[in-house]
Short mmCIF file of C-alpha atoms in Angstrom, two decimals:
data_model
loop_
_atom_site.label_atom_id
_atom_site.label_comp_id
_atom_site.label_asym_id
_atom_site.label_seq_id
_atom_site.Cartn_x
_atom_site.Cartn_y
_atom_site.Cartn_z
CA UNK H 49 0.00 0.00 0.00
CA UNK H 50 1.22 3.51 -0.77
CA UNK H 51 0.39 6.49 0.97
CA UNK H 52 -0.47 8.49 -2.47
CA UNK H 53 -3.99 8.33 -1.76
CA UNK H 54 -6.61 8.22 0.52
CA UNK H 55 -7.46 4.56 2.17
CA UNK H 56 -10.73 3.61 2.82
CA UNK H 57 -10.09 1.36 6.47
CA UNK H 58 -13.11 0.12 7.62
CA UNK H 59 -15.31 3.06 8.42
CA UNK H 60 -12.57 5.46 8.42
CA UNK H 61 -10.21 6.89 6.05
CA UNK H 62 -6.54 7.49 6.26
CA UNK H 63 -4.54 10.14 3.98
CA UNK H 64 -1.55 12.16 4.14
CA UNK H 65 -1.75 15.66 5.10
CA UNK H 66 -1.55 18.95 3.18
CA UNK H 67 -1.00 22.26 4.12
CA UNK H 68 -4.50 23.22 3.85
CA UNK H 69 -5.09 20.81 7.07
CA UNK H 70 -2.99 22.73 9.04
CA UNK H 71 -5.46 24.60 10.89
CA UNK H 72 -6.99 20.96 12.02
CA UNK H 73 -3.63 19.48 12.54
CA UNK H 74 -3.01 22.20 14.86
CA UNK H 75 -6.09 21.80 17.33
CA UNK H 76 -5.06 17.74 17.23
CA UNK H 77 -1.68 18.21 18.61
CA UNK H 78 -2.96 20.91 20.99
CA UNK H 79 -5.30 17.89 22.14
CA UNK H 80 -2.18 15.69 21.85
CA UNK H 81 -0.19 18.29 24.06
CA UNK H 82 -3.08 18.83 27.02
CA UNK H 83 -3.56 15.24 27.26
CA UNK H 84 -0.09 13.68 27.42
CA UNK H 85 2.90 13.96 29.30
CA UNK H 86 4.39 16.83 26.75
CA UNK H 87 2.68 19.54 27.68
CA UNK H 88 5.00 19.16 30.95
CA UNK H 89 8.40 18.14 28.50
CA UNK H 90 7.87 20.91 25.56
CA UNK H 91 7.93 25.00 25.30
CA UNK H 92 5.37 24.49 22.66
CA UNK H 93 4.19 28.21 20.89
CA UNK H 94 0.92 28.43 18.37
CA UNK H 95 3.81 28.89 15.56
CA UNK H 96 6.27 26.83 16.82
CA UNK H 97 3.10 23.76 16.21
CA UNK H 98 2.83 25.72 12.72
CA UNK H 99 6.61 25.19 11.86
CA UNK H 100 6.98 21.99 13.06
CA UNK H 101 3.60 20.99 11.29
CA UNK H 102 4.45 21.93 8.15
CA UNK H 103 8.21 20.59 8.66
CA UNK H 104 6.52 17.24 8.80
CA UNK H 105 4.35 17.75 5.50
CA UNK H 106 7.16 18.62 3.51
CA UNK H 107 9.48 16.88 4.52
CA UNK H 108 8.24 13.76 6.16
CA UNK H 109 4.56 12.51 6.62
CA UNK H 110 1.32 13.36 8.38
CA UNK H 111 -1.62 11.04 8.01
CA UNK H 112 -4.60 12.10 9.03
CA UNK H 113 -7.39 9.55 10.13
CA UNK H 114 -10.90 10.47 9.11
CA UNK H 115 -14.64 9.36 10.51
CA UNK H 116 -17.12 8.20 8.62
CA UNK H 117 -18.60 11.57 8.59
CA UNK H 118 -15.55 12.31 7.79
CA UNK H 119 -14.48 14.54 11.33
CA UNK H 120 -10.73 14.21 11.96
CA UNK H 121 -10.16 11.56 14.82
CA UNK H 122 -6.43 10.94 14.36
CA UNK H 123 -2.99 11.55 13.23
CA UNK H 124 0.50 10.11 13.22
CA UNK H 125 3.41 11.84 11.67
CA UNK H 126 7.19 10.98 11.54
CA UNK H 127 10.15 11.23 9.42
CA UNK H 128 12.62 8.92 7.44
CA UNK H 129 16.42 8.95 7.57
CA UNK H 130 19.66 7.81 7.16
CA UNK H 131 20.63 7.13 10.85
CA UNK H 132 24.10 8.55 11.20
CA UNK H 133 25.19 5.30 13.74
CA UNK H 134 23.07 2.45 12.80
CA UNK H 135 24.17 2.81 9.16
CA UNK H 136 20.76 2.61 7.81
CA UNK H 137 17.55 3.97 6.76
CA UNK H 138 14.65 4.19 9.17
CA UNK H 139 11.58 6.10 10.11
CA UNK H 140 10.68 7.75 13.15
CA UNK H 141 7.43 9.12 14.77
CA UNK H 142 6.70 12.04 16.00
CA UNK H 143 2.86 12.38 17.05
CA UNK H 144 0.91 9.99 17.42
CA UNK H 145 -2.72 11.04 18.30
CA UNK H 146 -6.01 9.16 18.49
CA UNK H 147 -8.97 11.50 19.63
CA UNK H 148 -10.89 9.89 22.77
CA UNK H 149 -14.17 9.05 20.88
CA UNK H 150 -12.09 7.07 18.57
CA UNK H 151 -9.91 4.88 20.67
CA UNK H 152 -10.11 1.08 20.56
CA UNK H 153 -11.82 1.55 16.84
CA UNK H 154 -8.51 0.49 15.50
CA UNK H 155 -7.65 3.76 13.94
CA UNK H 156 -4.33 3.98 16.06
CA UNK H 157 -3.24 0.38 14.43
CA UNK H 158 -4.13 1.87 11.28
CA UNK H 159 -2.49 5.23 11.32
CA UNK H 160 0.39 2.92 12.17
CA UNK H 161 0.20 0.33 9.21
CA UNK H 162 -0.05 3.71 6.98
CA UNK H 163 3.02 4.86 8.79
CA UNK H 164 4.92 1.46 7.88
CA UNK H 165 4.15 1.55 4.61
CA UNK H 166 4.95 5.02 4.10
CA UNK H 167 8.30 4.31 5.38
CA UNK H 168 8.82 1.30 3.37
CA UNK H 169 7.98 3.61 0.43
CA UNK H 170 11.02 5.91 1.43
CA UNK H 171 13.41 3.02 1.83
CA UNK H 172 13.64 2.67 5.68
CA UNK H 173 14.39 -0.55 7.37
CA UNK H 174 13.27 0.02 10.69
CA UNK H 175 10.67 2.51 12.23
CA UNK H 176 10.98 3.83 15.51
CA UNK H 177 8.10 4.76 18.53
CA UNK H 178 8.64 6.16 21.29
CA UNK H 179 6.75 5.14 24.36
CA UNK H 180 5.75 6.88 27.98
CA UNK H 181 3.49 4.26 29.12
CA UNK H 182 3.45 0.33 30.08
CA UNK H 183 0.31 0.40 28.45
CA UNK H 184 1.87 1.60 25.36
CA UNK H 185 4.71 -0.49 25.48
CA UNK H 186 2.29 -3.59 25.80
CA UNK H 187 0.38 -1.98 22.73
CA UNK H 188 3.74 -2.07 20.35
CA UNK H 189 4.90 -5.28 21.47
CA UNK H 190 1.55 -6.80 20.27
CA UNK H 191 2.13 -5.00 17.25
CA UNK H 192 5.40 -6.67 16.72
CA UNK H 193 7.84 -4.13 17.90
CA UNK H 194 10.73 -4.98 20.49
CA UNK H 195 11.95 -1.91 23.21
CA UNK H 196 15.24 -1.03 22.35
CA UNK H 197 16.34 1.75 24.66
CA UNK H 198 14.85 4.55 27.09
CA UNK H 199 15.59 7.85 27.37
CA UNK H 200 15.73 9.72 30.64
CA UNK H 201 15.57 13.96 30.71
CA UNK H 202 16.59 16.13 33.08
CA UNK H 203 16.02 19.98 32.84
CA UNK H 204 19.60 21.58 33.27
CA UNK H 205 18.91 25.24 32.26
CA UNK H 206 18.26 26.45 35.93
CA UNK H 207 21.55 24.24 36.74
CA UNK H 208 23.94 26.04 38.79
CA UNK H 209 27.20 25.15 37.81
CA UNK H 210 29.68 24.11 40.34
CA UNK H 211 32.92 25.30 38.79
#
């Protein structure tokens, strides 16, 4: 399957996004932001979302999941690249967002199938999620995909430096 098109998935439909869905891209990853863990990890700005939105469209992907009716209930976006260690091509998301109404409707294993082919289509070997939550985790590893390293933060620009 490639992502040229839109797909007609059961009784919703998954495309890739243009820039005239910005404005509805925008209020899904303002939902993404208020209802995960990044709104506490991120300085996100209205054009910040707009630049990094766009970013994606051009140079990477943004599928956008469709209802029946056809309201916006999810998206997942990500890039592909030459990894500059692993010698070799892979893919790597970025948002991931499945509106409440529309979880457990299998539009998140969906958005990701359209996401795997897509990346297939730009040569990549591997695709990469992250993860925040056991639940997620269990949700990927039923999907077929194996952890392969976390990634801690910590916040060192009100570090006082002890030199």
């Amino acid at each position: 399957m490639t992502m040229t098109e839109a797909v007609l998935v059961t009784t919703h439909t998954i495309r890739p996004a243009t820039a005239e869905d910005l404005d509805v891209l925008i209020t899904m990853a303002e939902h993404f932001l208020a209802d995960t863990v990044y709104h506490q990890r991120t300085a996100v700005t209205l054009d910040s979302l707009r630049t990094s939105t766009m970013l994606l469209i051009d140079r990477g992907v943004v599928l956008m999941a469709f209802d029946a009716e056809q309201r916006p209930i999810g998206i997942l976006a990500g890039l592909a690249y030459d990894h500059y260690l692993a010698n070799t091509r892979m893919a790597s998301e970025s948002v991931w967002w499945v509106e409440p109404c529309a979880r457990g409707s299998g539009v998140a294993q969906d958005l990701l199938s359209a996401f795997e082919a897509w990346a297939v289509d730009h040569g990549a070997m591997t695709v990469e999620i992250g993860s925040w939550h056991p639940r997620l985790d269990r949700f990927y590893a039923r999907l077929g995909y194996d952890p392969a390293e976390r990634i801690f933060r910590k916040d060192v620009s009100h570090a006082q430096s002890s030199h």
